[in-house]
Amino acid sequence: MQILHPHPADAAIPVTFAEALRTWLRIGLESFGGPAGQIAVMHRVLVEEKRWIGETRFLHALSYCMLLPGPEAQQLATYVGWLLHGTAGGLAAGLLFVLPGALFMLALASFYAAWGDAPAIAAIFFGVKPAVLALVLEAVLRIGRRALQGRVQVAIAAAAFVAIFAFAVPFPWIVAGAAALGLAWARVAPPAPAPPPAHAAGSAPLVDALLQGEGPAHARPSLRRSARTAALWLAIWLAPVAALLALLGPAHVMSRLALFFSQMAVVTFGGAYAVLAYVAQRAVGDYGWLAPGEMLDGLGLAETTPGPLILVTQFVGHLAAYRDPGALAPWLAGALGAGLVLWVTFAPCFLWIFVGAPWIERLRGSAALTGALAAITAAVVGVVLNLALWFSLHVLFGRVDEVRVGPLRLHWPDASTLSAPALAIALVAAVAALRWHAGMFWLLGGSAAAGVLLHLAGLA
């Protein structure tokens, strides 16, 4: 059966819902390699192979999703699915993008919680952690090349790095400050408008053809429908949080997970690596749910599974609940904690898309929003650089002291605790990633093998 949508010519979208489900499941299973790799998979399938959406609209939708908090790749899938088949299509696309990786991560997190201290597993992660440093460094360079197009963006990135590294300014304040600077700069030097897209007669991709004229009903902005949609998805998102607070109290680990990751879903701009900086700052330093090295272990697991890298938050939720299970069995508490974090992380993503997407066309060519987005992306470079340095100190050195000098808060390593084997793996992994462009599986697999060999040799 084909899904029919009204449009000016009363034509049908020649994409059945069953075909869309198969395509979204395929994308969910193939989406490795972080946001860049996932967006590349969607571009290849949706723009080049299927021609469901045109290049210009794909990039415009991506820019909108980058402006939102949360995982932009999952939101982009939800957005395109919504355009094709309304709310049902958006739900199918967003859920199938996440669920395969979430199931993998649940299994890996359960294994890690139960046997992560075993010598063989510890040896594997000894090798994986330095390799993850190389991946974070590669992310800094990749985002930096895209975001730092002028002196203003470089200055914003540098200010963001100093703010979070030396003064421990919370990430949400950095995002807010960058957005304000971007809005102000757009007034002084507005960007040139992009030329309108051009298609040969009869060659427009399906979504572009659909949106000619007034477009289908679900893609037309309506204040009343937006208000109803917002109320529905706010209830879906926050009702479980309110229930946990009422039943368990605010001090319970489940309540704290629900509150923290609900807050994270609102303020974490810039993708998974920026989220990690915020999560590491709070989950490791403030809540004590896991150690700095364990955060790297979680990122290593997330790198090897399909789906968004933000699934590392599921790992954090699993370990936090597993280690404070209360009256539950640890494995059950861990699974519930992981599921809770998934819920409060991804439910807001559907809220942002289903409420905001009908208004997306009105955002085209907005100099103010373009300026805010550019500034936020520049600030993310500084935040991810801080993440790389913070992880490097905790992976390469056995002891890192916090030194306070007035308002400054510096992390100072003990040079005598430097791990030469970890440094060697990190250097080789960095060369392999940056110079030879080694694949993720080769990089992580080779580093894990090196960790095992060093363990067998008594060097790790």
Short mmCIF file of C-alpha atoms in Angstrom, two decimals:
data_model
loop_
_atom_site.label_atom_id
_atom_site.label_comp_id
_atom_site.label_asym_id
_atom_site.label_seq_id
_atom_site.Cartn_x
_atom_site.Cartn_y
_atom_site.Cartn_z
CA MET A 1 0.00 0.00 0.00
CA GLN A 2 1.25 3.48 -0.84
CA ILE A 3 1.00 6.42 1.50
CA LEU A 4 -0.96 9.22 -0.16
CA HIS A 5 -0.57 12.84 0.77
CA PRO A 6 -2.60 15.71 -0.61
CA HIS A 7 -0.65 18.25 -2.56
CA PRO A 8 -1.57 20.77 -5.26
CA ALA A 9 -1.76 18.15 -7.99
CA ASP A 10 -3.37 15.49 -5.73
CA ALA A 11 -0.39 13.28 -6.57
CA ALA A 12 0.94 10.48 -4.38
CA ILE A 13 4.39 10.13 -2.94
CA PRO A 14 5.67 6.95 -4.63
CA VAL A 15 7.26 5.65 -1.42
CA THR A 16 5.36 2.99 0.48
CA PHE A 17 5.62 3.00 4.25
CA ALA A 18 7.04 -0.54 4.11
CA GLU A 19 9.80 0.62 1.76
CA ALA A 20 10.54 3.53 4.06
CA LEU A 21 10.78 1.18 7.06
CA ARG A 22 13.27 -1.04 5.25
CA THR A 23 15.34 1.97 4.25
CA TRP A 24 15.42 3.48 7.75
CA LEU A 25 16.39 0.12 9.27
CA ARG A 26 19.18 -0.18 6.70
CA ILE A 27 20.43 3.31 7.57
CA GLY A 28 20.25 2.49 11.29
CA LEU A 29 22.38 -0.63 10.82
CA GLU A 30 24.91 1.08 8.52
CA SER A 31 25.37 4.29 10.52
CA PHE A 32 28.82 3.88 12.03
CA GLY A 33 31.55 6.46 12.42
CA GLY A 34 29.95 9.27 14.39
CA PRO A 35 27.79 12.12 13.06
CA ALA A 36 29.96 12.70 9.97
CA GLY A 37 29.76 9.06 8.90
CA GLN A 38 26.04 8.80 9.68
CA ILE A 39 25.19 11.94 7.72
CA ALA A 40 27.29 10.63 4.83
CA VAL A 41 25.27 7.37 4.85
CA MET A 42 21.98 9.27 4.81
CA HIS A 43 23.19 11.53 2.02
CA ARG A 44 24.22 8.56 -0.10
CA VAL A 45 20.96 6.68 0.45
CA LEU A 46 18.41 9.51 0.55
CA VAL A 47 19.89 12.04 -1.88
CA GLU A 48 21.93 9.96 -4.33
CA GLU A 49 20.31 6.51 -4.42
CA LYS A 50 16.63 7.07 -3.56
CA ARG A 51 16.40 10.74 -4.55
CA TRP A 52 13.83 11.26 -1.82
CA ILE A 53 15.25 14.70 -0.96
CA GLY A 54 17.36 17.21 -2.89
CA GLU A 55 20.86 18.37 -2.01
CA THR A 56 19.86 21.92 -1.07
CA ARG A 57 16.96 20.85 1.12
CA PHE A 58 19.09 18.11 2.72
CA LEU A 59 21.75 20.66 3.71
CA HIS A 60 19.14 23.14 4.89
CA ALA A 61 17.51 20.47 7.06
CA LEU A 62 20.94 19.50 8.41
CA SER A 63 21.67 23.12 9.34
CA TYR A 64 18.37 23.29 11.20
CA CYS A 65 19.14 20.07 13.08
CA MET A 66 22.59 21.35 13.99
CA LEU A 67 20.94 24.39 15.55
CA LEU A 68 19.00 22.08 17.89
CA PRO A 69 20.30 20.40 21.03
CA GLY A 70 20.81 16.66 20.74
CA PRO A 71 22.05 14.27 18.03
CA GLU A 72 21.74 16.01 14.67
CA ALA A 73 21.97 12.80 12.61
CA GLN A 74 18.99 11.20 14.38
CA GLN A 75 17.04 14.43 14.12
CA LEU A 76 17.82 14.66 10.40
CA ALA A 77 16.48 11.14 9.87
CA THR A 78 13.34 12.05 11.82
CA TYR A 79 12.93 15.21 9.77
CA VAL A 80 13.12 13.46 6.39
CA GLY A 81 10.84 10.64 7.58
CA TRP A 82 8.32 13.24 8.78
CA LEU A 83 8.40 14.98 5.40
CA LEU A 84 7.65 11.71 3.62
CA HIS A 85 4.99 10.19 5.87
CA GLY A 86 4.09 12.67 8.57
CA THR A 87 4.34 11.86 12.27
CA ALA A 88 4.35 8.08 11.70
CA GLY A 89 7.23 8.43 9.23
CA GLY A 90 9.21 10.63 11.60
CA LEU A 91 8.74 8.19 14.48
CA ALA A 92 9.76 5.24 12.31
CA ALA A 93 12.86 6.98 10.97
CA GLY A 94 14.01 8.29 14.34
CA LEU A 95 13.39 5.06 16.25
CA LEU A 96 14.97 2.77 13.65
CA PHE A 97 18.02 5.03 13.55
CA VAL A 98 18.51 4.53 17.30
CA LEU A 99 17.18 1.08 18.26
CA PRO A 100 19.78 -1.19 16.61
CA GLY A 101 22.66 0.64 18.27
CA ALA A 102 20.78 0.89 21.57
CA LEU A 103 20.32 -2.89 21.72
CA PHE A 104 24.01 -3.43 20.95
CA MET A 105 25.02 -0.87 23.59
CA LEU A 106 22.77 -2.43 26.23
CA ALA A 107 24.43 -5.80 25.69
CA LEU A 108 27.94 -4.30 25.73
CA ALA A 109 27.25 -2.17 28.82
CA SER A 110 25.87 -5.20 30.67
CA PHE A 111 28.96 -7.19 29.77
CA TYR A 112 31.23 -4.33 30.83
CA ALA A 113 29.47 -3.83 34.17
CA ALA A 114 29.73 -7.53 35.01
CA TRP A 115 33.21 -8.36 33.70
CA GLY A 116 34.91 -5.04 32.96
CA ASP A 117 37.42 -5.59 35.79
CA ALA A 118 38.63 -8.92 34.37
CA PRO A 119 42.32 -8.69 33.35
CA ALA A 120 41.65 -9.55 29.70
CA ILE A 121 38.87 -6.96 29.40
CA ALA A 122 40.98 -4.36 31.22
CA ALA A 123 43.83 -5.03 28.78
CA ILE A 124 41.52 -4.50 25.80
CA PHE A 125 40.32 -1.17 27.13
CA PHE A 126 43.88 -0.13 28.01
CA GLY A 127 44.52 -0.20 24.27
CA VAL A 128 41.17 1.24 23.21
CA LYS A 129 41.32 4.37 25.38
CA PRO A 130 44.36 5.95 23.63
CA ALA A 131 42.77 5.16 20.25
CA VAL A 132 39.62 7.01 21.29
CA LEU A 133 41.83 10.02 22.02
CA ALA A 134 42.88 9.96 18.37
CA LEU A 135 39.22 9.88 17.30
CA VAL A 136 38.42 12.89 19.50
CA LEU A 137 41.44 14.76 18.09
CA GLU A 138 40.26 13.94 14.58
CA ALA A 139 36.83 15.34 15.50
CA VAL A 140 38.44 18.59 16.71
CA LEU A 141 40.25 19.02 13.40
CA ARG A 142 37.22 18.05 11.30
CA ILE A 143 34.85 20.40 13.09
CA GLY A 144 37.49 23.12 13.19
CA ARG A 145 38.06 23.06 9.43
CA ARG A 146 34.32 23.45 8.87
CA ALA A 147 33.55 25.96 11.61
CA LEU A 148 36.55 28.28 11.88
CA GLN A 149 36.18 30.30 8.70
CA GLY A 150 37.37 33.65 10.07
CA ARG A 151 38.97 35.47 12.97
CA VAL A 152 35.68 35.90 14.80
CA GLN A 153 35.01 32.15 14.82
CA VAL A 154 38.60 31.43 15.94
CA ALA A 155 38.23 33.94 18.78
CA ILE A 156 34.93 32.35 19.88
CA ALA A 157 36.50 28.87 19.86
CA ALA A 158 39.48 30.09 21.89
CA ALA A 159 37.23 31.86 24.39
CA ALA A 160 35.08 28.74 24.77
CA PHE A 161 38.15 26.59 25.43
CA VAL A 162 39.54 28.96 28.07
CA ALA A 163 36.12 29.33 29.70
CA ILE A 164 35.50 25.62 30.17
CA PHE A 165 39.08 24.45 30.77
CA ALA A 166 40.43 27.21 33.02
CA PHE A 167 37.27 28.62 34.64
CA ALA A 168 34.92 25.58 34.57
CA VAL A 169 32.13 27.63 32.99
CA PRO A 170 29.15 25.30 32.44
CA PHE A 171 28.57 24.27 28.83
CA PRO A 172 25.05 25.78 28.61
CA TRP A 173 26.43 29.24 29.44
CA ILE A 174 29.08 28.85 26.74
CA VAL A 175 26.40 27.97 24.18
CA ALA A 176 24.22 30.90 25.24
CA GLY A 177 27.14 33.33 25.07
CA ALA A 178 28.22 32.07 21.65
CA ALA A 179 24.68 32.35 20.30
CA ALA A 180 24.40 35.93 21.57
CA LEU A 181 27.73 36.83 19.94
CA GLY A 182 26.64 35.18 16.68
CA LEU A 183 23.36 37.10 16.63
CA ALA A 184 25.19 40.36 17.27
CA TRP A 185 27.81 39.66 14.61
CA ALA A 186 25.11 38.79 12.06
CA ARG A 187 23.71 42.30 12.49
CA VAL A 188 27.14 43.82 11.81
CA ALA A 189 28.16 41.55 8.91
CA PRO A 190 25.19 39.50 7.65
CA PRO A 191 26.10 36.50 5.43
CA ALA A 192 25.31 36.55 1.73
CA PRO A 193 22.04 34.72 0.90
CA ALA A 194 22.36 31.35 -0.83
CA PRO A 195 21.08 31.10 -4.43
CA PRO A 196 17.77 29.25 -4.88
CA PRO A 197 18.00 25.61 -6.00
CA ALA A 198 17.44 24.79 -9.65
CA HIS A 199 16.07 21.53 -11.07
CA ALA A 200 15.55 20.41 -14.61
CA ALA A 201 11.94 19.88 -15.61
CA GLY A 202 10.57 16.74 -13.99
CA SER A 203 13.84 16.06 -12.15
CA ALA A 204 12.99 17.45 -8.71
CA PRO A 205 13.45 14.90 -5.90
CA LEU A 206 10.30 13.56 -4.27
CA VAL A 207 10.26 15.80 -1.19
CA ASP A 208 11.05 18.89 -3.26
CA ALA A 209 8.16 18.06 -5.60
CA LEU A 210 5.90 17.45 -2.59
CA LEU A 211 6.62 20.87 -1.12
CA GLN A 212 5.86 22.79 -4.30
CA GLY A 213 2.89 25.07 -3.80
CA GLU A 214 1.28 24.75 -0.36
CA GLY A 215 2.62 21.24 0.22
CA PRO A 216 0.92 18.50 2.29
CA ALA A 217 -1.14 19.47 5.32
CA HIS A 218 1.34 18.19 7.90
CA ALA A 219 4.13 20.40 6.44
CA ARG A 220 2.14 23.64 6.68
CA PRO A 221 2.91 25.66 9.82
CA SER A 222 0.01 26.13 12.25
CA LEU A 223 0.24 27.72 15.69
CA ARG A 224 -2.66 25.63 17.02
CA ARG A 225 -1.18 22.34 15.78
CA SER A 226 2.28 23.30 17.02
CA ALA A 227 0.87 24.02 20.49
CA ARG A 228 -0.95 20.66 20.59
CA THR A 229 2.15 18.82 19.40
CA ALA A 230 4.35 20.56 21.96
CA ALA A 231 1.95 19.72 24.80
CA LEU A 232 1.78 16.06 23.73
CA TRP A 233 5.53 15.56 23.45
CA LEU A 234 6.32 17.48 26.61
CA ALA A 235 3.99 15.08 28.43
CA ILE A 236 5.59 12.04 26.76
CA TRP A 237 9.03 13.31 27.73
CA LEU A 238 8.48 14.65 31.25
CA ALA A 239 5.62 12.56 32.68
CA PRO A 240 7.97 9.64 33.53
CA VAL A 241 10.39 12.11 35.14
CA ALA A 242 7.62 13.57 37.33
CA ALA A 243 6.46 10.07 38.27
CA LEU A 244 9.97 9.04 39.34
CA LEU A 245 10.38 12.17 41.47
CA ALA A 246 7.01 11.55 43.15
CA LEU A 247 7.58 7.84 43.80
CA LEU A 248 11.30 7.68 44.57
CA GLY A 249 12.26 11.20 45.63
CA PRO A 250 14.90 13.49 44.09
CA ALA A 251 17.87 11.74 45.75
CA HIS A 252 17.28 8.35 44.13
CA VAL A 253 19.69 7.43 41.34
CA MET A 254 16.84 6.99 38.83
CA SER A 255 15.45 10.44 39.62
CA ARG A 256 18.88 12.01 39.33
CA LEU A 257 19.49 10.28 35.99
CA ALA A 258 16.11 11.46 34.70
CA LEU A 259 16.69 15.06 35.78
CA PHE A 260 20.29 15.29 34.63
CA PHE A 261 19.79 13.79 31.20
CA SER A 262 16.55 15.76 30.67
CA GLN A 263 18.56 18.90 31.31
CA MET A 264 21.30 17.61 29.02
CA ALA A 265 18.77 17.11 26.22
CA VAL A 266 17.99 20.84 26.29
CA VAL A 267 21.47 22.35 26.51
CA THR A 268 23.83 20.02 24.65
CA PHE A 269 24.48 21.58 21.27
CA GLY A 270 27.22 20.46 18.91
CA GLY A 271 26.85 16.68 18.72
CA ALA A 272 28.13 13.75 20.72
CA TYR A 273 31.64 15.01 21.43
CA ALA A 274 30.30 18.25 22.90
CA VAL A 275 27.79 16.21 24.93
CA LEU A 276 30.66 14.14 26.29
CA ALA A 277 32.36 17.26 27.62
CA TYR A 278 29.22 18.20 29.52
CA VAL A 279 28.51 14.66 30.74
CA ALA A 280 32.12 14.18 31.84
CA GLN A 281 32.02 17.46 33.72
CA ARG A 282 28.91 16.47 35.67
CA ALA A 283 28.58 12.66 35.69
CA VAL A 284 32.22 12.09 36.56
CA GLY A 285 33.10 15.15 38.61
CA ASP A 286 29.82 16.01 40.37
CA TYR A 287 27.79 12.79 40.61
CA GLY A 288 30.63 10.23 40.70
CA TRP A 289 28.70 7.75 38.58
CA LEU A 290 31.86 6.59 36.80
CA ALA A 291 35.57 7.35 36.48
CA PRO A 292 37.18 9.40 33.67
CA GLY A 293 38.70 6.29 32.09
CA GLU A 294 35.31 4.57 32.09
CA MET A 295 33.86 7.44 30.07
CA LEU A 296 36.47 6.68 27.41
CA ASP A 297 35.53 3.00 27.59
CA GLY A 298 31.92 3.95 26.94
CA LEU A 299 32.89 6.11 23.99
CA GLY A 300 34.95 3.26 22.60
CA LEU A 301 31.92 0.97 22.81
CA ALA A 302 29.71 3.60 21.18
CA GLU A 303 32.21 3.98 18.33
CA THR A 304 31.92 0.27 17.53
CA THR A 305 28.10 0.14 17.40
CA PRO A 306 25.71 1.60 14.82
CA GLY A 307 23.62 4.61 15.66
CA PRO A 308 24.43 7.98 17.25
CA LEU A 309 27.48 8.34 19.47
CA ILE A 310 25.25 9.95 22.07
CA LEU A 311 24.33 6.37 23.00
CA VAL A 312 27.35 6.64 25.30
CA THR A 313 24.89 8.30 27.70
CA GLN A 314 23.06 4.97 27.82
CA PHE A 315 26.32 3.45 29.05
CA VAL A 316 26.50 6.08 31.81
CA GLY A 317 22.91 5.41 32.85
CA HIS A 318 23.50 1.66 32.94
CA LEU A 319 26.62 1.89 35.14
CA ALA A 320 25.08 4.46 37.50
CA ALA A 321 21.99 2.32 38.17
CA TYR A 322 23.95 -0.96 38.18
CA ARG A 323 26.18 0.34 40.97
CA ASP A 324 23.29 1.72 43.03
CA PRO A 325 20.50 -0.80 42.39
CA GLY A 326 18.57 -0.39 45.64
CA ALA A 327 16.16 -3.30 46.03
CA LEU A 328 16.53 -4.40 42.40
CA ALA A 329 18.95 -6.91 40.95
CA PRO A 330 21.96 -4.97 39.56
CA TRP A 331 21.43 -6.21 36.00
CA LEU A 332 17.78 -5.13 36.08
CA ALA A 333 18.59 -1.75 37.60
CA GLY A 334 21.24 -1.23 34.93
CA ALA A 335 18.83 -2.08 32.11
CA LEU A 336 16.17 0.25 33.55
CA GLY A 337 18.72 3.04 33.98
CA ALA A 338 19.86 2.64 30.38
CA GLY A 339 16.25 2.66 29.14
CA LEU A 340 15.42 5.74 31.21
CA VAL A 341 18.38 7.67 29.80
CA LEU A 342 17.38 6.67 26.27
CA TRP A 343 13.84 7.94 26.89
CA VAL A 344 14.77 11.38 28.23
CA THR A 345 17.55 11.79 25.65
CA PHE A 346 15.57 11.03 22.50
CA ALA A 347 11.97 12.00 23.33
CA PRO A 348 12.91 15.71 23.12
CA CYS A 349 14.38 15.12 19.64
CA PHE A 350 10.91 14.25 18.33
CA LEU A 351 9.53 17.33 20.08
CA TRP A 352 12.02 19.65 18.34
CA ILE A 353 11.32 18.16 14.90
CA PHE A 354 7.55 17.74 15.03
CA VAL A 355 7.05 21.26 16.43
CA GLY A 356 9.78 23.08 14.51
CA ALA A 357 9.86 21.34 11.14
CA PRO A 358 6.66 22.92 9.77
CA TRP A 359 8.28 26.31 10.28
CA ILE A 360 11.60 25.30 8.72
CA GLU A 361 10.94 27.06 5.42
CA ARG A 362 10.57 30.35 7.27
CA LEU A 363 14.12 29.89 8.55
CA ARG A 364 15.59 29.88 5.07
CA GLY A 365 18.04 32.73 4.59
CA SER A 366 17.71 34.02 8.17
CA ALA A 367 20.94 35.93 8.80
CA ALA A 368 20.39 35.96 12.57
CA LEU A 369 19.96 32.19 12.86
CA THR A 370 22.85 31.54 10.49
CA GLY A 371 25.07 33.74 12.64
CA ALA A 372 23.98 32.04 15.86
CA LEU A 373 24.58 28.60 14.36
CA ALA A 374 28.05 29.54 13.12
CA ALA A 375 29.03 30.91 16.53
CA ILE A 376 27.70 27.87 18.41
CA THR A 377 29.60 25.55 16.06
CA ALA A 378 32.79 27.57 16.63
CA ALA A 379 32.33 27.35 20.40
CA VAL A 380 31.89 23.58 20.08
CA VAL A 381 35.42 23.41 18.63
CA GLY A 382 36.80 24.88 21.84
CA VAL A 383 34.64 22.59 23.98
CA VAL A 384 35.74 19.46 22.10
CA LEU A 385 39.37 20.59 22.33
CA ASN A 386 38.89 20.78 26.10
CA LEU A 387 37.43 17.27 26.00
CA ALA A 388 40.47 15.98 24.11
CA LEU A 389 42.88 17.57 26.58
CA TRP A 390 40.89 16.42 29.62
CA PHE A 391 40.73 12.83 28.38
CA SER A 392 44.41 12.90 27.40
CA LEU A 393 45.49 13.89 30.89
CA HIS A 394 43.44 11.14 32.54
CA VAL A 395 44.45 8.41 30.08
CA LEU A 396 48.17 9.16 29.80
CA PHE A 397 48.85 10.04 33.44
CA GLY A 398 48.10 8.02 36.53
CA ARG A 399 47.59 11.12 38.66
CA VAL A 400 46.08 14.49 37.74
CA ASP A 401 45.74 17.16 40.43
CA GLU A 402 43.34 20.07 40.38
CA VAL A 403 45.12 23.35 41.06
CA ARG A 404 43.13 26.46 41.93
CA VAL A 405 44.64 29.93 41.49
CA GLY A 406 41.97 32.52 42.23
CA PRO A 407 39.15 31.94 39.75
CA LEU A 408 41.32 29.60 37.68
CA ARG A 409 40.85 25.84 37.96
CA LEU A 410 43.66 23.94 36.25
CA HIS A 411 44.31 20.21 35.87
CA TRP A 412 47.98 19.51 36.47
CA PRO A 413 49.42 16.02 35.74
CA ASP A 414 52.12 14.32 37.78
CA ALA A 415 54.86 13.80 35.18
CA SER A 416 56.22 10.76 37.04
CA THR A 417 52.94 8.88 36.39
CA LEU A 418 53.09 9.16 32.58
CA SER A 419 52.24 5.82 30.91
CA ALA A 420 54.72 5.33 28.07
CA PRO A 421 52.76 2.39 26.54
CA ALA A 422 49.53 4.42 26.49
CA LEU A 423 51.37 7.36 24.93
CA ALA A 424 52.85 5.09 22.24
CA ILE A 425 49.43 3.67 21.35
CA ALA A 426 47.93 7.17 21.24
CA LEU A 427 50.67 8.46 18.89
CA VAL A 428 50.40 5.50 16.53
CA ALA A 429 46.58 5.74 16.53
CA ALA A 430 46.76 9.48 15.81
CA VAL A 431 49.07 8.94 12.83
CA ALA A 432 46.87 6.10 11.56
CA ALA A 433 43.71 8.22 11.84
CA LEU A 434 45.04 11.55 10.59
CA ARG A 435 47.64 10.54 8.04
CA TRP A 436 46.52 7.12 6.78
CA HIS A 437 42.78 7.66 7.42
CA ALA A 438 42.52 4.20 8.97
CA GLY A 439 39.00 2.83 9.38
CA MET A 440 37.43 2.85 12.80
CA PHE A 441 37.40 -0.93 13.16
CA TRP A 442 41.06 -1.23 12.18
CA LEU A 443 41.97 1.59 14.55
CA LEU A 444 40.07 0.31 17.58
CA GLY A 445 40.76 -3.35 16.84
CA GLY A 446 44.49 -2.78 16.39
CA SER A 447 44.69 -0.71 19.55
CA ALA A 448 42.78 -3.35 21.53
CA ALA A 449 45.19 -6.02 20.26
CA ALA A 450 48.13 -3.80 21.28
CA GLY A 451 46.66 -3.50 24.77
CA VAL A 452 46.38 -7.27 25.10
CA LEU A 453 49.95 -7.79 23.87
CA LEU A 454 51.29 -5.19 26.31
CA HIS A 455 49.36 -6.89 29.10
CA LEU A 456 50.82 -10.29 28.21
CA ALA A 457 54.29 -8.73 28.17
CA GLY A 458 53.75 -7.26 31.62
CA LEU A 459 53.94 -3.65 30.36
CA ALA A 460 50.30 -2.67 30.97
#
